[in-house]
Coordinates of C-alpha atoms in Angstrom, one line a residue:
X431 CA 13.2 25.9 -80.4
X432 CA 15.7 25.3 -83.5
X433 CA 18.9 23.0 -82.8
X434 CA 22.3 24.3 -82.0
X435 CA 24.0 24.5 -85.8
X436 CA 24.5 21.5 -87.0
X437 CA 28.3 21.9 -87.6
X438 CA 29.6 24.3 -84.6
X439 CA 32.3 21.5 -84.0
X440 CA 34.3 18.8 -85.8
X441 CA 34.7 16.0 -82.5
X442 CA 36.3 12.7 -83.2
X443 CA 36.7 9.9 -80.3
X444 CA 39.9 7.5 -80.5
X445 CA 39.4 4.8 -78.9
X446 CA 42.1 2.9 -77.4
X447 CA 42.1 -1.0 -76.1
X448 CA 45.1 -1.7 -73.6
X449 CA 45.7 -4.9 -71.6
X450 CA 46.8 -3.9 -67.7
X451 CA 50.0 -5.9 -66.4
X452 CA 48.5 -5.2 -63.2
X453 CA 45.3 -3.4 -62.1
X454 CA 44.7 -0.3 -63.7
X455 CA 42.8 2.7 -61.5
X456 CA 39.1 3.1 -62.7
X457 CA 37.6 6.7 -62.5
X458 CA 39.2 10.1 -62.6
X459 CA 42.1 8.4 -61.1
X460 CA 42.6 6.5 -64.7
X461 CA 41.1 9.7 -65.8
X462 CA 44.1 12.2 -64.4
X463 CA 47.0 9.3 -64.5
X464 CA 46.0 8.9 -68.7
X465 CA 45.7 12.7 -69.0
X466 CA 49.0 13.2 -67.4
X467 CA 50.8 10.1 -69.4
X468 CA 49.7 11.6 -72.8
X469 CA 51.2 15.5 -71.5
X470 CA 54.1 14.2 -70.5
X471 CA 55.0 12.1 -73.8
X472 CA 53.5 14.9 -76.2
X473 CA 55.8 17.3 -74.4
X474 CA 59.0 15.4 -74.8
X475 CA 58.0 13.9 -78.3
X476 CA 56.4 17.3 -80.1
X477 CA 57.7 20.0 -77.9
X478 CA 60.8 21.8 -79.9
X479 CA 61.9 23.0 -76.0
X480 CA 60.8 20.1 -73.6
X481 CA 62.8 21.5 -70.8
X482 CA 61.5 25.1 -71.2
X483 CA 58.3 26.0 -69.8
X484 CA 55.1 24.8 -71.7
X485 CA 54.5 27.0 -74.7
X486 CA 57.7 28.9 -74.6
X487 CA 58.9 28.2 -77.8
X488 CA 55.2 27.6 -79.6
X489 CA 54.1 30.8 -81.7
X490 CA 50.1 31.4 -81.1
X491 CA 50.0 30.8 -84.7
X492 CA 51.8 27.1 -85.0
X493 CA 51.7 25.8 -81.7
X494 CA 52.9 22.0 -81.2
X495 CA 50.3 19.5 -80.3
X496 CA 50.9 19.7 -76.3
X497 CA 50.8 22.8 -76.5
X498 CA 47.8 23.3 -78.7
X499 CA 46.1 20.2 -75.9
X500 CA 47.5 21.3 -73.1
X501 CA 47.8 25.3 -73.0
X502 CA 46.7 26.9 -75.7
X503 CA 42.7 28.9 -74.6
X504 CA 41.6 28.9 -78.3
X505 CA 42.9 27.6 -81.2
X506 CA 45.5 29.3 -83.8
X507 CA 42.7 31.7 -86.3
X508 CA 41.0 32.9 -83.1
X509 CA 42.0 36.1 -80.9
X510 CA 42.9 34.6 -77.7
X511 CA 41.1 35.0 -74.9
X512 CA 41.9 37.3 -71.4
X513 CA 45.3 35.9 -70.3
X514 CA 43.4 34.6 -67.4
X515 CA 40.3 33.4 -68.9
X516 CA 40.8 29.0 -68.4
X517 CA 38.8 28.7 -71.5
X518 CA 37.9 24.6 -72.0
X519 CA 40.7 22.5 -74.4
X520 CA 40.0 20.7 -77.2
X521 CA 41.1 17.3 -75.7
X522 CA 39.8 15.3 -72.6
X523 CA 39.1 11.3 -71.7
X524 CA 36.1 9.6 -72.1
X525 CA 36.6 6.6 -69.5
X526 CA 33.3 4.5 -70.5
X527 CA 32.5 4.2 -74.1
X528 CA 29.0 3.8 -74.6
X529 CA 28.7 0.0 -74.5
X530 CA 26.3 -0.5 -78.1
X531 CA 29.7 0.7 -79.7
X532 CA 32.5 -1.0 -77.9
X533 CA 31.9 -4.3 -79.0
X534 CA 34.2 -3.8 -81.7
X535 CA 37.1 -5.3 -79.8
X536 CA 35.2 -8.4 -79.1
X537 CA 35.7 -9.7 -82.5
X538 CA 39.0 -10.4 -81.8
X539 CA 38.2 -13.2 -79.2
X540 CA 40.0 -13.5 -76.0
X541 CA 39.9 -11.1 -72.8
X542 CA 38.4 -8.1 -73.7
X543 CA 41.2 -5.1 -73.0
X544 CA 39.6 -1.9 -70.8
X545 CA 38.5 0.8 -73.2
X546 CA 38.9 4.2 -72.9
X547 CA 38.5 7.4 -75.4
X548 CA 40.2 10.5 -76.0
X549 CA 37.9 13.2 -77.4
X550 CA 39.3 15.7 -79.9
X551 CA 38.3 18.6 -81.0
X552 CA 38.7 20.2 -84.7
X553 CA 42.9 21.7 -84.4
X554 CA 43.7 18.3 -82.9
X555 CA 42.6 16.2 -85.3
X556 CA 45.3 16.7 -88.0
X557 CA 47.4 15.4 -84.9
X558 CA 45.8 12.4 -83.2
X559 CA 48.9 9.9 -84.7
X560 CA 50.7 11.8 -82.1
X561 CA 48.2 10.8 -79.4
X562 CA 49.0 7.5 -80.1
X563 CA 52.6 7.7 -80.5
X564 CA 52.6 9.2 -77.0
X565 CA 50.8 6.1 -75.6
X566 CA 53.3 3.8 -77.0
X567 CA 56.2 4.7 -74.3
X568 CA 53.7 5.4 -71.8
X569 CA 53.3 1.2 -71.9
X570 CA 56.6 0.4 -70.1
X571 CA 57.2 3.7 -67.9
X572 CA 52.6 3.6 -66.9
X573 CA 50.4 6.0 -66.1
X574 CA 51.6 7.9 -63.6
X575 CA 52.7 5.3 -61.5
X576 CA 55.3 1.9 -61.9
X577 CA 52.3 -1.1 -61.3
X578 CA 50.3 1.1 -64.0
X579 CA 52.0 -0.2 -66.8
X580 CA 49.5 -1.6 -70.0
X581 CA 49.8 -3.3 -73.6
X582 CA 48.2 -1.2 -76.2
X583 CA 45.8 -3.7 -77.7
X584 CA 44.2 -1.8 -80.6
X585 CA 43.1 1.8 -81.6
X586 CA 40.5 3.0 -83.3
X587 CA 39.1 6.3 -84.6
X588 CA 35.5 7.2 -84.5
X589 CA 32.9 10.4 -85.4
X590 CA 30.4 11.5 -83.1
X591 CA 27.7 9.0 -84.3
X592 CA 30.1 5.5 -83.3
X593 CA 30.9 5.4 -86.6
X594 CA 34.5 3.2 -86.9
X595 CA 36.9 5.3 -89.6
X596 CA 40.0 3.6 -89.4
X597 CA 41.4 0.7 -86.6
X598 CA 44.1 -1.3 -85.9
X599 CA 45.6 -4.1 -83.9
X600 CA 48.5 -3.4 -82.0
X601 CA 51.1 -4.6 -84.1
X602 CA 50.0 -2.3 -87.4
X603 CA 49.4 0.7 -84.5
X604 CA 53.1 0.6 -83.5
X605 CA 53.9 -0.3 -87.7
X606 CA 51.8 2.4 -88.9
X607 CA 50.3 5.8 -88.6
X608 CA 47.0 7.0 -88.0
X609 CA 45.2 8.2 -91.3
X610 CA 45.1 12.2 -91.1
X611 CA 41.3 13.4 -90.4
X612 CA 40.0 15.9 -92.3
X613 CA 37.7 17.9 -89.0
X614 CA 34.9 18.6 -92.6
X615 CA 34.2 14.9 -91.8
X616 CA 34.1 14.7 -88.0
X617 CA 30.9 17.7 -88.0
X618 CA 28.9 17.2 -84.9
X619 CA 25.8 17.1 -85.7
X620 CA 22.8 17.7 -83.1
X621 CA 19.8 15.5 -83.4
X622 CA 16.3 16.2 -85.1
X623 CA 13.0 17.4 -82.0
X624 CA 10.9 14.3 -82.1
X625 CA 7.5 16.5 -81.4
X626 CA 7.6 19.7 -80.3
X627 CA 5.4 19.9 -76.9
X628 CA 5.3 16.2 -76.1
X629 CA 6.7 15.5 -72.6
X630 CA 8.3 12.8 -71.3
X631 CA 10.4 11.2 -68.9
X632 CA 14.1 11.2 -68.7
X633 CA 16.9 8.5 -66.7
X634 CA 20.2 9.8 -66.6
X635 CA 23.3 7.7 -65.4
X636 CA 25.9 9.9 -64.0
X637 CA 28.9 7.6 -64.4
X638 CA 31.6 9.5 -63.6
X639 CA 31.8 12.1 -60.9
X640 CA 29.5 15.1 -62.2
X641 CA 30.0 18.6 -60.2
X642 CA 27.1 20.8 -61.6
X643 CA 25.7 24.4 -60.2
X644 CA 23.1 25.7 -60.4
X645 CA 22.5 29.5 -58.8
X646 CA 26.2 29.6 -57.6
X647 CA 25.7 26.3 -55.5
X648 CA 27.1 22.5 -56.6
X649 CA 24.1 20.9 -56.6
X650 CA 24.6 17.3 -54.5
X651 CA 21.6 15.8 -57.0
X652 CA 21.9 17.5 -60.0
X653 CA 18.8 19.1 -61.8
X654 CA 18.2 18.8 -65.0
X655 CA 18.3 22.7 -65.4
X656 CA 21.6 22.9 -64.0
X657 CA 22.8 20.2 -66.6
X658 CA 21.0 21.4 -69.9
X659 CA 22.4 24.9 -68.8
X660 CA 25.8 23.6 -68.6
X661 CA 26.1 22.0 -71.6
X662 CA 24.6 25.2 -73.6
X663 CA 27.7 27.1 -72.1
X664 CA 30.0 24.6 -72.4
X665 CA 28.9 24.2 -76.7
X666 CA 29.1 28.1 -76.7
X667 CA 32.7 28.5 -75.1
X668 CA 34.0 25.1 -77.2
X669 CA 32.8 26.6 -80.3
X670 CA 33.6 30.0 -80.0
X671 CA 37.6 28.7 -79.1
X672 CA 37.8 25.6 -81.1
X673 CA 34.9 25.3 -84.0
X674 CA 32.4 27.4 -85.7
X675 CA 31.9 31.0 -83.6
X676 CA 29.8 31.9 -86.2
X677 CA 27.4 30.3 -86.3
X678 CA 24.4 30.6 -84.4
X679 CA 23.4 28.7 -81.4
X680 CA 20.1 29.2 -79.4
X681 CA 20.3 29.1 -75.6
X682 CA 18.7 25.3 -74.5
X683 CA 15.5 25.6 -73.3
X684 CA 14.4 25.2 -69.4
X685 CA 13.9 21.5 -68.8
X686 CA 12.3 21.7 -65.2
X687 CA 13.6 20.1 -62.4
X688 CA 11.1 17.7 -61.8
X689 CA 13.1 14.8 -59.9
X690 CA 10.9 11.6 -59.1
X691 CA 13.7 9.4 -57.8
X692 CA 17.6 8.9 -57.8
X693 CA 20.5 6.8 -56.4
X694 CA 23.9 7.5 -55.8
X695 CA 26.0 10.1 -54.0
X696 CA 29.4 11.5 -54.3
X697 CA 32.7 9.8 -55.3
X698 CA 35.6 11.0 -57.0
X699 CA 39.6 11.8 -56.2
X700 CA 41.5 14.7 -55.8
X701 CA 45.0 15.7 -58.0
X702 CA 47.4 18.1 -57.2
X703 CA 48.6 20.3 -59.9
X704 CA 52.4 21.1 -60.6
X705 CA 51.9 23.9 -62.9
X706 CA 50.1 25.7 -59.6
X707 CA 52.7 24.8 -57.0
X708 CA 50.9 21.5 -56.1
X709 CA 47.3 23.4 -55.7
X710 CA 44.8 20.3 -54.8
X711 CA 42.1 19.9 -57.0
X712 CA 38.8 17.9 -56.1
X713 CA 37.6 15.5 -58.3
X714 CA 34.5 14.3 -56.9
X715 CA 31.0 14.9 -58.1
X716 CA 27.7 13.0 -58.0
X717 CA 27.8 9.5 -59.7
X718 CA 24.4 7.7 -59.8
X719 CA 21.1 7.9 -61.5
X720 CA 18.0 9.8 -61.5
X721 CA 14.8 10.0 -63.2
X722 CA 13.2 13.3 -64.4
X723 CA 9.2 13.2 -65.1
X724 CA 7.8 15.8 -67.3
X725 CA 10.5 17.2 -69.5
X726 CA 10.1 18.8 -72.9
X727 CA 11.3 16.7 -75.8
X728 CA 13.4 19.8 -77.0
X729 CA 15.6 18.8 -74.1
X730 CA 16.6 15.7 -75.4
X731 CA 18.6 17.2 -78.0
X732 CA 20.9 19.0 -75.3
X733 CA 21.4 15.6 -73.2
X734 CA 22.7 14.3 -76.4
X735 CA 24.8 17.1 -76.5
X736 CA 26.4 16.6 -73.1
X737 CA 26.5 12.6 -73.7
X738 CA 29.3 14.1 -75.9
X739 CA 30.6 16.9 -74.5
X740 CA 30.3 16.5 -70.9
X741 CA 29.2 18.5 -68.6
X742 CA 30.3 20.3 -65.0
X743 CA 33.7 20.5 -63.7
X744 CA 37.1 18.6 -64.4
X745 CA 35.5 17.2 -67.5
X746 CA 39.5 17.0 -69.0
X747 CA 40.1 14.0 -66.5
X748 CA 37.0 12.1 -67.3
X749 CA 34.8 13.5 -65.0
X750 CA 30.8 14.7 -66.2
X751 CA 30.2 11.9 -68.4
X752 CA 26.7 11.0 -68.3
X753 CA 24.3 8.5 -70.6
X754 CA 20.2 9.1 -70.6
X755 CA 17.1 7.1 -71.9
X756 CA 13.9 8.5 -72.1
X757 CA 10.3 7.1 -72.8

């Protein structure tokens, strides 16, 4: 089975250190209060018509950066889609960096902050200074709530692979500007097969709440079909909105659902949404691990994959993030 194409996205993680006043919320709870933080500050800070409703005053062709985040279905050069398609956006939060590359703050001595990413897709990139100037008021009003108010500590911007492009402390963050990011040098590349035809066997930790069906039905464990099939749609819908549509991506092959133990069970939080009258909106999902015996080595490939693009629902809160090991 060939890879998906090498460079169907341009994804870039920055990575953010804050210091709590208080106690900040750990979850989709963070997830939802830093989501709704950054909309609200991009609005009032990019927006030409704050007060208007969102996107009034954005052409399809130059939105502003909450719009482009927050509303827009597919970036600028592409036909949109169906006026009620919910197509996925190029920005959500990754709530636990993968700890072999978050060390970086340590060299700074003293408490370590709590580190969180937001993940950007190709349009965003030429914007992510505006990301962070958005955080920087967000520190005295919080997240969402008074006690959740923060010091930003440091930012830093990252490809795909962990690689560190460009940090700061937080005195040269508020001083400075983030360094444009040219998305030709943020291409997501998938990894290499090992051997084709070798099997093996596969740990996933589900560490946020991950909400995955699988013939019409939210699995309560999920399968490692249902996953590696969710990821293949979700790299087919982000690239056909936001990255390369042309370029040609095989469907993942069936990884068996071959479960030989697990732990866990369902967590999350609900949100309610003002732009839908204040619909609720679970958050939960299964967070845990389990260990799947006898999967093809091609599939490994596609869990790399969904360690970066998550998988399953509410992924723009922090929800579906998962990290796996194999042997």
């Amino acid at each position: 089975m060939a890879d998906a194409h090498p460079a169907a996205l341009s994804l870039a993680h920055l990575r953010l250190g804050v210091f709590p006043h208080g106690k900040l919320p750990s979850g989709p709870t963070l997830g939802r209060h830093l989501r709704g933080a950054l909309g609200l500050w991009l609005r009032r800070q990019c927006c030409p018509t704050p007060q208007a409703a969102a996107g009034v005053a954005c052409s399809i062709t130059a939105p502003c950066t909450h719009c482009l985040a927050y509303v827009a279905r597919a970036a600028s050069d592409r036909h949109p889609p169906h006026p009620t398609a919910d197509g996925p956006r190029p920005l959500w939060v990754n709530l636990c960096p993968d700890p072999e590359v978050a060390v970086w703050h340590e060299r700074r001595g003293g408490t370590p902050p709590v580190v969180f990413e937001v993940s950007c897709l190709g349009p965003l990139l030429p914007h992510l200074d505006d990301l962070v100037a958005a955080l920087l008021p967000a520190q005295e009003t919080g997240l969402g709530h008074p006690s959740y108010t923060f010091r930003l500590g440091c930012a830093a911007l990252l490809t795909c692979s962990g690689r560190v492009v460009w940090e700061a402390p937080h005195l040269d963050v508020v001083r400075s500007r983030v360094p444009p990011a040219d998305p030709a040098d943020f291409d997501f590349h998938a990894p290499a097969h090992v051997r084709v035809g070798t099997m093996v066997d596969v740990r996933v930790d589900f560490l946020t709440p991950t909400a995955v069906s699988h013939g019409g039905l939210v699995q309560r464990v999920p399968g490692l079909n249902a996953v590696v099939d969710a990821v293949g749609r979700r790299l087919r819908e982000l690239a056909l909105r936001w990255g390369d549509s042309e370029a040609a991506m095989n469907w993942p092959v069936l990884a068996g659902d071959h479960i030989a133990e697990w732990s866990g069970g369902l967590a999350g939080d609900h949100r309610r949404s003002r732009s839908q009258g204040g619909t609720r909106h679970d958050l939960s999902g299964f967070v845990g691990q389990v260990l799947y015996t006898n999967v093809p080595v091609e599939v490994l490939s596609w869990l790399h994959l969904a360690e970066q693009l998550h998988v399953g629902a509410n992924i723009p809160f922090g929800c579906g993030q998962l990290r796996f090991h194999w042997r």
